[in-house]
Coordinates of C-alpha atoms in Angstrom, one line a residue:
M1 CA -44.8 -17.5 49.3
S2 CA -44.8 -13.8 50.1
S3 CA -46.6 -11.4 47.8
T4 CA -43.3 -9.6 47.0
I5 CA -41.7 -12.9 45.8
R6 CA -44.9 -13.8 43.9
N7 CA -44.9 -10.5 42.1
K8 CA -41.2 -10.9 41.1
V9 CA -41.9 -14.3 39.7
L10 CA -44.9 -13.1 37.7
L11 CA -42.9 -10.2 36.4
G12 CA -40.1 -12.5 35.3
L13 CA -42.6 -14.8 33.5
L14 CA -44.2 -11.9 31.8
L15 CA -40.7 -10.7 30.5
I16 CA -39.9 -14.2 29.3
I17 CA -43.3 -14.4 27.5
K18 CA -42.8 -10.9 26.1
Y19 CA -39.3 -11.4 24.6
S20 CA -39.9 -15.0 23.5
S21 CA -42.8 -13.8 21.4
Y22 CA -40.3 -11.9 19.2
S23 CA -38.6 -14.6 17.1
Q24 CA -35.1 -13.9 16.0
F25 CA -32.9 -15.1 13.2
S26 CA -29.2 -14.8 12.3
S27 CA -29.7 -13.1 9.0
I28 CA -26.3 -13.0 7.4
T29 CA -25.1 -16.4 6.3
G30 CA -21.8 -15.4 4.6
S31 CA -19.7 -12.4 3.8
T32 CA -16.8 -11.5 1.5
I33 CA -14.8 -8.4 0.7
T34 CA -13.3 -7.3 -2.6
N35 CA -9.5 -7.2 -2.8
N36 CA -9.5 -3.4 -2.9
N37 CA -11.4 -3.2 0.4
L38 CA -14.1 -1.1 -1.3
R39 CA -17.1 -3.4 -1.3
I40 CA -18.6 -6.1 1.1
N41 CA -21.0 -8.8 -0.1
I42 CA -23.3 -10.1 2.5
V43 CA -25.3 -13.3 1.7
F44 CA -28.7 -14.3 2.9
D45 CA -30.5 -17.7 2.6
E46 CA -33.9 -16.0 2.4
E47 CA -35.4 -12.8 1.2
I48 CA -35.1 -9.9 3.8
Y49 CA -37.5 -7.0 4.4
S50 CA -37.4 -3.8 6.3
N51 CA -40.7 -4.6 8.2
S52 CA -42.3 -7.7 9.7
S53 CA -44.7 -8.1 6.8
C54 CA -43.6 -9.6 3.5
S55 CA -46.7 -8.8 1.5
S56 CA -44.5 -6.7 -0.7
L57 CA -40.8 -6.1 -1.1
T58 CA -39.5 -3.1 0.8
C59 CA -36.3 -1.1 0.6
I60 CA -33.3 -2.3 2.4
E61 CA -31.3 0.8 3.2
I62 CA -27.9 1.8 4.5
S63 CA -29.6 2.7 7.8
D64 CA -30.6 -0.9 8.3
F65 CA -27.0 -2.0 9.0
S66 CA -24.2 -1.0 11.3
L67 CA -20.5 -1.6 10.7
S68 CA -17.7 -1.9 13.3
L69 CA -14.0 -2.4 12.9
S70 CA -11.4 -3.9 15.3
G71 CA -7.6 -4.4 15.1
G72 CA -5.0 -3.1 12.7
N73 CA -4.3 0.4 11.6
A74 CA -7.4 1.6 9.6
T75 CA -10.6 3.0 11.1
L76 CA -14.1 3.5 9.8
G77 CA -15.1 6.9 8.4
S78 CA -18.6 6.0 9.6
S79 CA -20.4 3.1 11.2
T80 CA -23.1 3.4 8.5
P81 CA -22.5 2.0 5.0
L82 CA -22.1 4.5 2.2
T83 CA -24.4 2.5 -0.2
I84 CA -26.2 -0.8 -0.3
T85 CA -27.3 -2.6 -3.5
K86 CA -29.1 -5.8 -4.0
L87 CA -27.0 -7.8 -6.5
G88 CA -28.7 -9.8 -9.2
N89 CA -28.8 -13.6 -9.1
Y90 CA -30.0 -14.2 -12.6
N91 CA -28.6 -15.2 -16.0
F92 CA -28.1 -12.2 -18.3
V93 CA -26.6 -14.2 -21.2
P94 CA -29.9 -14.3 -23.2
Y95 CA -29.8 -10.5 -23.5
W96 CA -26.8 -10.4 -25.8
N97 CA -27.6 -9.2 -29.3
G98 CA -27.9 -12.0 -31.9
G99 CA -24.5 -13.6 -32.6
E100 CA -22.8 -11.7 -29.7
P101 CA -20.4 -11.6 -28.1
N102 CA -18.1 -12.5 -31.0
D103 CA -14.8 -10.8 -30.3
C104 CA -14.8 -9.8 -33.9
C105 CA -12.7 -9.1 -36.0
D106 CA -9.1 -8.0 -35.7
G107 CA -6.9 -10.1 -33.3
G108 CA -4.8 -7.1 -32.2
V109 CA -4.8 -6.1 -28.6
S110 CA -6.1 -2.7 -29.3
S111 CA -9.2 -4.1 -31.1
Q112 CA -10.1 -6.9 -28.6
E113 CA -13.8 -6.7 -27.9
N114 CA -13.7 -6.9 -24.1
Y115 CA -16.3 -4.2 -23.2
A116 CA -20.1 -4.2 -23.4
Q117 CA -22.5 -1.6 -24.8
H118 CA -26.2 -1.2 -25.6
V119 CA -26.8 -1.3 -29.3
G120 CA -29.6 0.9 -30.7
T121 CA -32.3 -1.6 -29.6
G122 CA -30.9 -1.8 -26.1
R123 CA -29.5 -5.3 -26.4
L124 CA -25.9 -6.0 -25.6
N125 CA -22.8 -6.1 -27.9
D126 CA -19.1 -6.4 -27.3
L127 CA -16.7 -3.7 -28.6
P128 CA -13.1 -2.7 -28.3
N129 CA -12.2 -0.1 -25.6
G130 CA -11.2 2.4 -28.3
N131 CA -14.7 3.0 -29.6
N132 CA -16.2 6.3 -28.6
L133 CA -19.6 6.1 -26.9
A134 CA -21.6 7.8 -24.2
G135 CA -21.7 6.0 -20.9
V136 CA -24.7 5.4 -18.7
L137 CA -24.1 6.7 -15.2
E138 CA -26.0 4.9 -12.4
I139 CA -26.4 6.7 -9.0
I140 CA -27.9 5.2 -5.9
N141 CA -30.3 8.1 -5.3
P142 CA -34.0 8.3 -6.0
N143 CA -33.9 12.0 -6.8
Q144 CA -33.1 13.7 -10.1
Q145 CA -29.9 15.7 -9.8
I146 CA -27.9 18.1 -11.9
I147 CA -24.6 16.4 -12.7
A148 CA -22.1 18.1 -14.8
G149 CA -21.5 16.3 -18.1
Y150 CA -24.7 14.2 -17.9
T151 CA -28.3 14.4 -18.8
Y152 CA -30.9 12.7 -16.5
I153 CA -32.8 9.8 -18.0
V154 CA -35.1 8.2 -15.4
S155 CA -35.1 6.6 -11.9
W156 CA -36.2 3.1 -10.9
P157 CA -38.1 1.6 -9.1
V158 CA -40.4 4.6 -9.7
G159 CA -41.5 6.2 -6.4
S160 CA -39.2 4.0 -4.3
S161 CA -37.0 5.5 -1.6
C162 CA -34.2 3.2 -2.6
A163 CA -34.5 3.9 -6.4
H164 CA -31.4 4.2 -8.6
S165 CA -31.2 7.1 -11.1
Y166 CA -29.7 6.9 -14.6
Y167 CA -27.9 9.6 -16.6
R168 CA -26.5 9.7 -20.1
S169 CA -23.0 11.2 -20.7
N170 CA -23.1 14.3 -22.9
T171 CA -19.8 13.3 -24.5
T172 CA -18.4 10.2 -26.1
S173 CA -15.1 8.4 -25.2
P174 CA -13.6 5.0 -24.7
W175 CA -15.1 2.6 -22.1
T176 CA -12.3 3.2 -19.6
D177 CA -12.7 6.9 -19.8
E178 CA -16.4 6.8 -19.4
K179 CA -16.0 4.5 -16.4
L180 CA -13.6 7.0 -14.7
K181 CA -16.0 9.9 -15.5
A182 CA -18.9 8.0 -13.9
Q183 CA -16.9 7.3 -10.8
N184 CA -15.8 10.9 -10.5
A185 CA -19.5 11.8 -10.7
G186 CA -20.2 9.8 -7.6
G187 CA -21.5 6.6 -9.2
D188 CA -20.4 4.1 -11.8
L189 CA -21.4 2.7 -15.2
L190 CA -24.8 1.0 -15.3
V191 CA -24.9 -2.5 -13.8
Y192 CA -28.1 -4.5 -14.2
N193 CA -29.1 -6.1 -10.9
S194 CA -32.4 -7.7 -12.1
V195 CA -34.2 -8.6 -15.2
E196 CA -36.9 -6.2 -14.1
E197 CA -34.4 -3.3 -14.1
Y198 CA -33.4 -4.1 -17.7
Q199 CA -36.9 -4.5 -18.9
F200 CA -37.8 -1.2 -17.4
L201 CA -35.1 0.6 -19.3
V202 CA -35.3 -1.5 -22.5
P203 CA -37.0 -0.8 -24.9
A204 CA -38.8 2.2 -23.2
Y205 CA -35.6 4.2 -22.9
A206 CA -33.6 2.6 -25.8
D207 CA -33.1 5.8 -27.8
N208 CA -30.3 8.3 -28.2
S209 CA -31.6 10.4 -25.3
G210 CA -31.7 7.2 -23.1
V211 CA -29.5 4.1 -23.1
A212 CA -29.2 3.3 -26.8
N213 CA -25.6 3.1 -28.1
T214 CA -24.0 3.5 -24.7
W215 CA -21.3 1.9 -22.6
I216 CA -22.4 -0.1 -19.5
G217 CA -20.6 -1.6 -16.6
L218 CA -19.9 -5.0 -18.1
S219 CA -16.5 -6.2 -19.3
Q220 CA -14.4 -9.3 -20.0
D221 CA -11.8 -10.2 -17.5
V222 CA -9.0 -11.9 -19.4
D223 CA -7.4 -13.0 -16.1
A224 CA -10.5 -14.7 -14.8
A225 CA -10.5 -18.5 -14.3
D226 CA -13.5 -18.9 -16.6
Y227 CA -12.1 -16.6 -19.3
S228 CA -12.4 -17.9 -22.9
E229 CA -13.2 -16.2 -26.2
P230 CA -15.7 -15.0 -26.9
T231 CA -18.2 -15.9 -24.1
G232 CA -16.1 -16.6 -21.0
G233 CA -15.0 -14.2 -18.3
W234 CA -17.8 -11.5 -18.6
Y235 CA -18.4 -9.8 -15.3
W236 CA -20.4 -6.8 -14.1
D237 CA -18.5 -4.1 -12.4
D238 CA -19.9 -5.1 -9.0
G239 CA -18.0 -8.4 -9.4
T240 CA -20.9 -10.7 -10.3
P241 CA -20.7 -12.9 -13.4
I242 CA -23.0 -12.3 -16.3
D243 CA -24.7 -15.7 -15.3
N244 CA -25.2 -15.3 -11.6
S245 CA -28.3 -17.5 -11.4
S246 CA -26.8 -20.0 -9.0
S247 CA -25.9 -17.4 -6.4
K248 CA -27.8 -16.8 -3.1
L249 CA -29.4 -13.5 -2.3
T250 CA -26.6 -11.0 -1.9
Y251 CA -26.4 -7.3 -0.9
Q252 CA -23.4 -5.3 -1.6
L253 CA -22.3 -2.5 0.8
T254 CA -19.7 0.2 0.3
F255 CA -18.1 1.9 3.2
S256 CA -15.5 4.6 4.1
L257 CA -12.0 3.8 5.6
I258 CA -9.5 6.1 7.2
G259 CA -5.9 5.0 7.0
T260 CA -4.3 2.1 5.2
P261 CA -5.4 -1.4 6.2
T262 CA -2.6 -3.8 7.4
G263 CA -4.6 -7.0 7.0
D264 CA -5.2 -7.2 10.8
E265 CA -8.6 -5.4 10.7
I266 CA -11.8 -7.4 11.2
L267 CA -15.0 -5.7 9.9
S268 CA -18.3 -6.8 11.3
I269 CA -21.8 -6.1 9.8
N270 CA -24.9 -6.4 11.8
P271 CA -28.6 -5.3 11.5
I272 CA -29.7 -2.3 13.5
L273 CA -31.7 -3.4 16.5
S274 CA -33.2 -0.1 17.6
P275 CA -35.4 0.3 15.8
R276 CA -35.4 -3.2 14.4
S277 CA -34.5 -3.1 10.7
V278 CA -34.2 -6.5 9.0
Y279 CA -36.9 -9.2 9.0
N280 CA -37.5 -12.4 7.1
C281 CA -40.9 -13.4 5.7
A282 CA -41.9 -15.2 9.0
G283 CA -41.6 -11.8 10.8
E284 CA -38.4 -12.8 12.6
F285 CA -36.0 -10.0 13.1
G286 CA -32.2 -10.1 12.5
I287 CA -30.0 -10.1 15.6
I288 CA -26.4 -9.3 16.4
Q289 CA -24.5 -12.3 15.2
T290 CA -22.0 -14.4 17.1
N291 CA -21.2 -17.1 14.4
N292 CA -18.7 -14.9 12.6
L293 CA -20.4 -15.3 9.3
N294 CA -20.9 -11.5 9.3
K295 CA -17.2 -10.7 9.6
V296 CA -14.5 -10.1 7.0
R297 CA -10.8 -9.5 7.3
L298 CA -9.6 -6.5 5.3
F299 CA -6.8 -7.0 2.8
D300 CA -3.3 -5.7 3.6
K301 CA -2.7 -2.6 1.5
L302 CA 0.2 -1.2 3.5
A303 CA 3.3 -0.9 1.4
P304 CA 6.5 -2.2 2.9
Y305 CA 8.6 0.6 4.4
I306 CA 11.9 1.1 6.1
I307 CA 11.6 1.5 9.9
E308 CA 15.3 1.6 10.9
T309 CA 18.6 2.4 9.3
K310 CA 22.0 1.7 10.9
I311 CA 25.6 2.0 9.7
A312 CA 28.2 -0.7 10.5
E313 CA 30.8 0.4 13.0
D314 CA 33.5 0.2 10.3
N315 CA 31.2 1.8 7.7
S316 CA 31.4 -1.3 5.5
Y317 CA 27.6 -1.6 5.2
V318 CA 24.3 0.0 5.9
E319 CA 21.7 -2.1 7.6
I320 CA 18.0 -1.4 6.9
K321 CA 15.0 -3.0 8.5
F322 CA 11.5 -3.2 6.9
N323 CA 8.2 -3.3 8.8
E324 CA 7.5 -6.6 7.1
E325 CA 9.0 -9.2 4.8
A326 CA 10.2 -7.7 1.5
F327 CA 10.9 -9.2 -1.8
T328 CA 12.1 -8.3 -5.3
D329 CA 8.9 -9.3 -7.1
V330 CA 5.3 -10.6 -6.6
N331 CA 6.7 -14.1 -6.6
D332 CA 8.5 -13.5 -3.3
N333 CA 12.0 -13.9 -4.7
D334 CA 14.9 -12.5 -2.7
L335 CA 15.9 -8.8 -2.9
L336 CA 18.9 -7.9 -5.1
V337 CA 21.4 -5.0 -4.8
G338 CA 19.8 -3.5 -7.9
D339 CA 16.5 -3.0 -6.0
F340 CA 18.1 -0.2 -3.9
T341 CA 19.8 3.1 -4.6
L342 CA 22.3 4.9 -2.3
S343 CA 23.0 8.6 -2.0
I344 CA 25.3 10.6 0.3
E345 CA 25.1 14.1 1.9
Q346 CA 28.6 15.1 2.8
N347 CA 27.6 17.8 5.3
G348 CA 31.2 19.1 5.4
G349 CA 32.8 15.6 5.2
S350 CA 35.0 14.3 2.5
A351 CA 33.7 10.7 1.9
N352 CA 31.8 9.9 -1.3
L353 CA 30.1 7.0 -3.0
I354 CA 31.8 5.3 -6.0
S355 CA 28.4 4.0 -7.1
S356 CA 24.7 4.4 -6.1
T357 CA 24.3 0.6 -6.2
P358 CA 25.3 -1.4 -3.1
T359 CA 28.3 -3.7 -3.5
S360 CA 26.6 -6.6 -1.8
I361 CA 23.4 -7.6 0.0
V362 CA 22.9 -9.9 3.1
N363 CA 19.4 -11.0 3.7
I364 CA 18.4 -11.6 7.4
G365 CA 14.9 -13.1 7.5
N366 CA 13.6 -11.1 4.6
K367 CA 13.1 -8.1 6.9
I368 CA 16.7 -6.9 7.6
F369 CA 19.2 -6.3 4.8
R370 CA 22.8 -5.3 5.0
L371 CA 23.9 -3.4 1.9
G372 CA 27.7 -3.0 1.1
L373 CA 28.8 0.6 0.9
P374 CA 31.1 1.6 -2.0
L375 CA 32.8 4.4 -0.1
T376 CA 35.9 6.4 -1.0
G377 CA 37.7 9.3 0.6
H378 CA 38.2 10.6 4.1
I379 CA 35.3 9.7 6.4
K380 CA 34.8 12.3 9.0
G381 CA 31.6 11.0 10.5
L382 CA 29.6 13.9 9.2
E383 CA 28.3 12.2 6.1
T384 CA 24.8 10.9 5.8
I385 CA 23.9 7.8 3.8
T386 CA 20.3 7.5 2.4
V387 CA 18.8 4.2 1.1
N388 CA 15.7 4.1 -1.1
P389 CA 14.0 1.5 -3.3
L390 CA 15.2 2.0 -6.8
T391 CA 11.7 2.5 -8.2
N392 CA 8.1 2.2 -7.0
S393 CA 8.0 -1.3 -8.4
S394 CA 11.3 -2.8 -7.2
I395 CA 10.3 -4.0 -3.7
Y396 CA 7.1 -5.9 -2.7
D397 CA 5.6 -7.5 0.4
R398 CA 3.8 -10.9 0.4
P399 CA 0.4 -9.3 -0.5
D400 CA 2.1 -7.7 -3.5
N401 CA 2.0 -4.1 -2.3
P402 CA 4.9 -2.2 -3.8
S403 CA 7.2 -0.1 -1.7
L404 CA 7.5 3.6 -2.5
T405 CA 10.7 5.5 -3.2
S406 CA 9.6 8.1 -0.7
Q407 CA 10.8 6.9 2.7
T408 CA 11.4 8.6 6.1
N409 CA 13.5 6.3 8.3
N410 CA 16.0 5.5 5.6
F411 CA 19.2 7.4 6.5
A412 CA 22.1 7.3 9.0
N413 CA 25.4 9.1 9.6
L414 CA 28.7 7.4 8.8
N415 CA 30.8 6.6 11.8
R416 CA 34.0 8.4 12.6
L417 CA 36.6 5.7 12.4
K418 CA 37.9 4.6 15.7
T419 CA 41.6 4.7 16.5
G420 CA 43.7 1.7 17.3
P421 CA 47.5 1.3 17.3
I422 CA 48.9 4.1 15.1
Y423 CA 50.9 2.5 12.4
V424 CA 52.9 4.3 9.8
G425 CA 54.0 3.1 6.4
I426 CA 55.6 4.5 3.3
N427 CA 53.1 5.9 0.8
Y428 CA 54.1 5.8 -2.8
G429 CA 52.3 8.8 -4.4
S430 CA 48.6 8.1 -4.6
S431 CA 49.0 4.4 -3.9
S432 CA 47.6 2.9 -0.7
V433 CA 50.4 0.2 -0.6
T434 CA 52.2 0.3 2.8
G435 CA 55.8 -0.3 3.1
T436 CA 58.3 -0.9 6.0
L437 CA 57.5 0.8 9.3
Q438 CA 59.8 3.8 9.5
T439 CA 61.0 4.8 12.9
S440 CA 63.0 8.0 13.6
N441 CA 64.8 8.9 16.8
Y442 CA 64.7 12.0 18.9
S443 CA 68.1 13.3 17.7
Y444 CA 67.0 14.0 14.2
F445 CA 63.2 13.9 14.6
C446 CA 62.8 17.5 13.3
S447 CA 65.1 17.0 10.4
E448 CA 64.0 16.5 6.8
V449 CA 63.8 13.0 5.4
N450 CA 64.3 13.3 1.7
G451 CA 61.4 12.1 -0.5
I452 CA 59.6 10.1 2.2
N453 CA 55.9 10.7 3.0
Y454 CA 54.1 8.6 5.4
N455 CA 50.5 7.4 5.8
L456 CA 48.8 8.5 9.0
A457 CA 45.4 9.0 10.4
Y458 CA 43.5 12.3 10.2
H459 CA 42.3 14.2 13.2
D460 CA 38.7 15.2 14.2
G461 CA 39.2 18.9 14.7
P462 CA 37.9 21.8 12.6
N463 CA 41.3 23.2 11.5
L464 CA 44.0 21.8 9.2
E465 CA 46.6 21.6 12.0
P466 CA 45.5 19.2 14.8
G467 CA 45.4 20.5 18.4
V468 CA 45.7 19.2 21.9
G469 CA 42.5 17.4 23.0
E470 CA 41.6 16.3 19.5
S471 CA 41.8 12.7 18.3
L472 CA 43.9 11.2 15.6
I473 CA 42.0 8.5 13.7
Y474 CA 43.8 5.9 11.7
N475 CA 42.9 5.5 8.0
Y476 CA 45.6 4.0 5.9
L477 CA 44.0 5.4 2.7
Y478 CA 44.5 8.9 3.9
N479 CA 47.9 10.6 3.1
Y480 CA 49.1 12.8 5.9
P481 CA 52.9 13.4 5.5
H482 CA 54.8 13.3 8.8
R483 CA 57.8 11.9 10.7
F484 CA 57.2 9.3 13.4
I485 CA 58.6 7.7 16.5
S486 CA 56.7 5.2 18.7
G487 CA 56.7 4.0 22.3
D488 CA 54.5 1.6 24.3
D489 CA 51.4 3.9 24.4
F490 CA 52.5 7.0 22.6
A491 CA 53.7 8.3 19.3
F492 CA 55.5 11.5 18.3
L493 CA 54.7 12.8 14.9
H494 CA 56.3 15.6 12.9
L495 CA 53.7 17.6 11.0
K496 CA 54.9 18.4 7.5
D497 CA 54.3 22.0 6.6
F498 CA 54.0 22.8 10.3
D499 CA 57.2 23.1 12.4
K500 CA 55.5 21.1 15.1
I501 CA 55.6 17.7 16.8
I502 CA 52.5 16.2 18.3
E503 CA 52.3 13.5 21.0
V504 CA 49.6 11.0 20.6
R505 CA 48.3 8.4 23.0
K506 CA 48.1 5.2 21.0
S507 CA 45.4 3.5 23.0
D508 CA 42.7 6.1 22.1
G509 CA 44.4 8.4 19.6
L510 CA 44.1 11.5 21.9
I511 CA 46.6 14.3 21.2
V512 CA 48.1 15.0 24.6
A513 CA 50.8 17.6 23.7
K514 CA 52.2 19.7 20.9
Y515 CA 55.8 20.9 20.7
N516 CA 57.8 23.3 18.5
C517 CA 60.8 21.8 16.7
D518 CA 63.0 24.7 17.9

């Protein structure tokens, strides 16, 4: 064996020994995302650390993980999470005050005790939303900040770079108002993620400059599967139940999205590899995972919208097409005529709508809908029909996203009616009833016919009197008094109020000549 080959073999062996000495593990064993696409929970089967020694717990930080997104419409605002929080897997039921929760005492909806507070001692009690208390703001930031409307209490764990800071609201208001105020301040109402966190704040800070008599981020979800009064359905605002003792180790990440998810986006979460960021107690570092346990699909939040609008050739209906299947309610029932509203811009035309509600609806695969048009008057082809959902809650897609009344591809022009054979009938006043076809001959074509007006098409020119090169368009509802004589592919018409005769080609309605009666 040559020395060159021997050296290459030895180098390869050294590389194998070097990299095999670093044990690896697939750290994430499960992942879920909240329905609003705001928070991701990643699950671990064992405690994780930010270094290879597990002699003491260390901070897991946002810089320890990387996010990537593929497919769909939305994109990431950043590949780094906004926040990361270790969720509590403990039972907090023993921390209710004695005899609580009790949902006492008035059964009215306004007094239902579905929201949690600290009492003066720091233990928990349920109250109605309408009570006015200060809220405790929790910020994922170890440093004391000046936050408008709040007074700083303390940070915990003390001296930790991943500490949370707590602030007491300077005003009092209902639970829902305090929650919104906390979110607008960049955090949320206090959520206890460990017994140690609670025992740090209570009783040491259970006074009226701390957490005593305050709202916290715990409430009763009356729609939850485990809801019952008074003890069932209590959840922290991070989505964990009040008794979460059976859960595995979970970290919750928040992240930023640009655009509206369509439900086709796949979000992947992986530990940072350079430098290595996540270890287990055996010193093994987390790797890029290929088992898909670190991936979640975003929920579809894109409202159904109209992508195309067309008018039937005879203007009998308007056809709209949605980007996805559309329904009248969250139970996926078929759309109704009352789910839409019609409007018209005449733009110099004469047609109008008898009603803003379609006369009929034809459903083609839950995406295409033909809506009957209640039109009246002379259609010139200048008029524009616009279709909108009646309200912001009248049309839904399968994921229950409501369509908005503000649309962009929801209008189309009416069609100028096409000519066919030009027929003439007697018109009785304003009636549209047609009578016997009346034919004149050349000898008295320019003479008066007492009391007889005829139905005829209108023309497409800009002036009242039609001219050569314009088209005559049949519409039996439009009254245009005249005298008439017909041949195989022509018709002569006497224009009432004009001492003129026009010659019309019946095959296409084109006016080919105009004559004076004298």
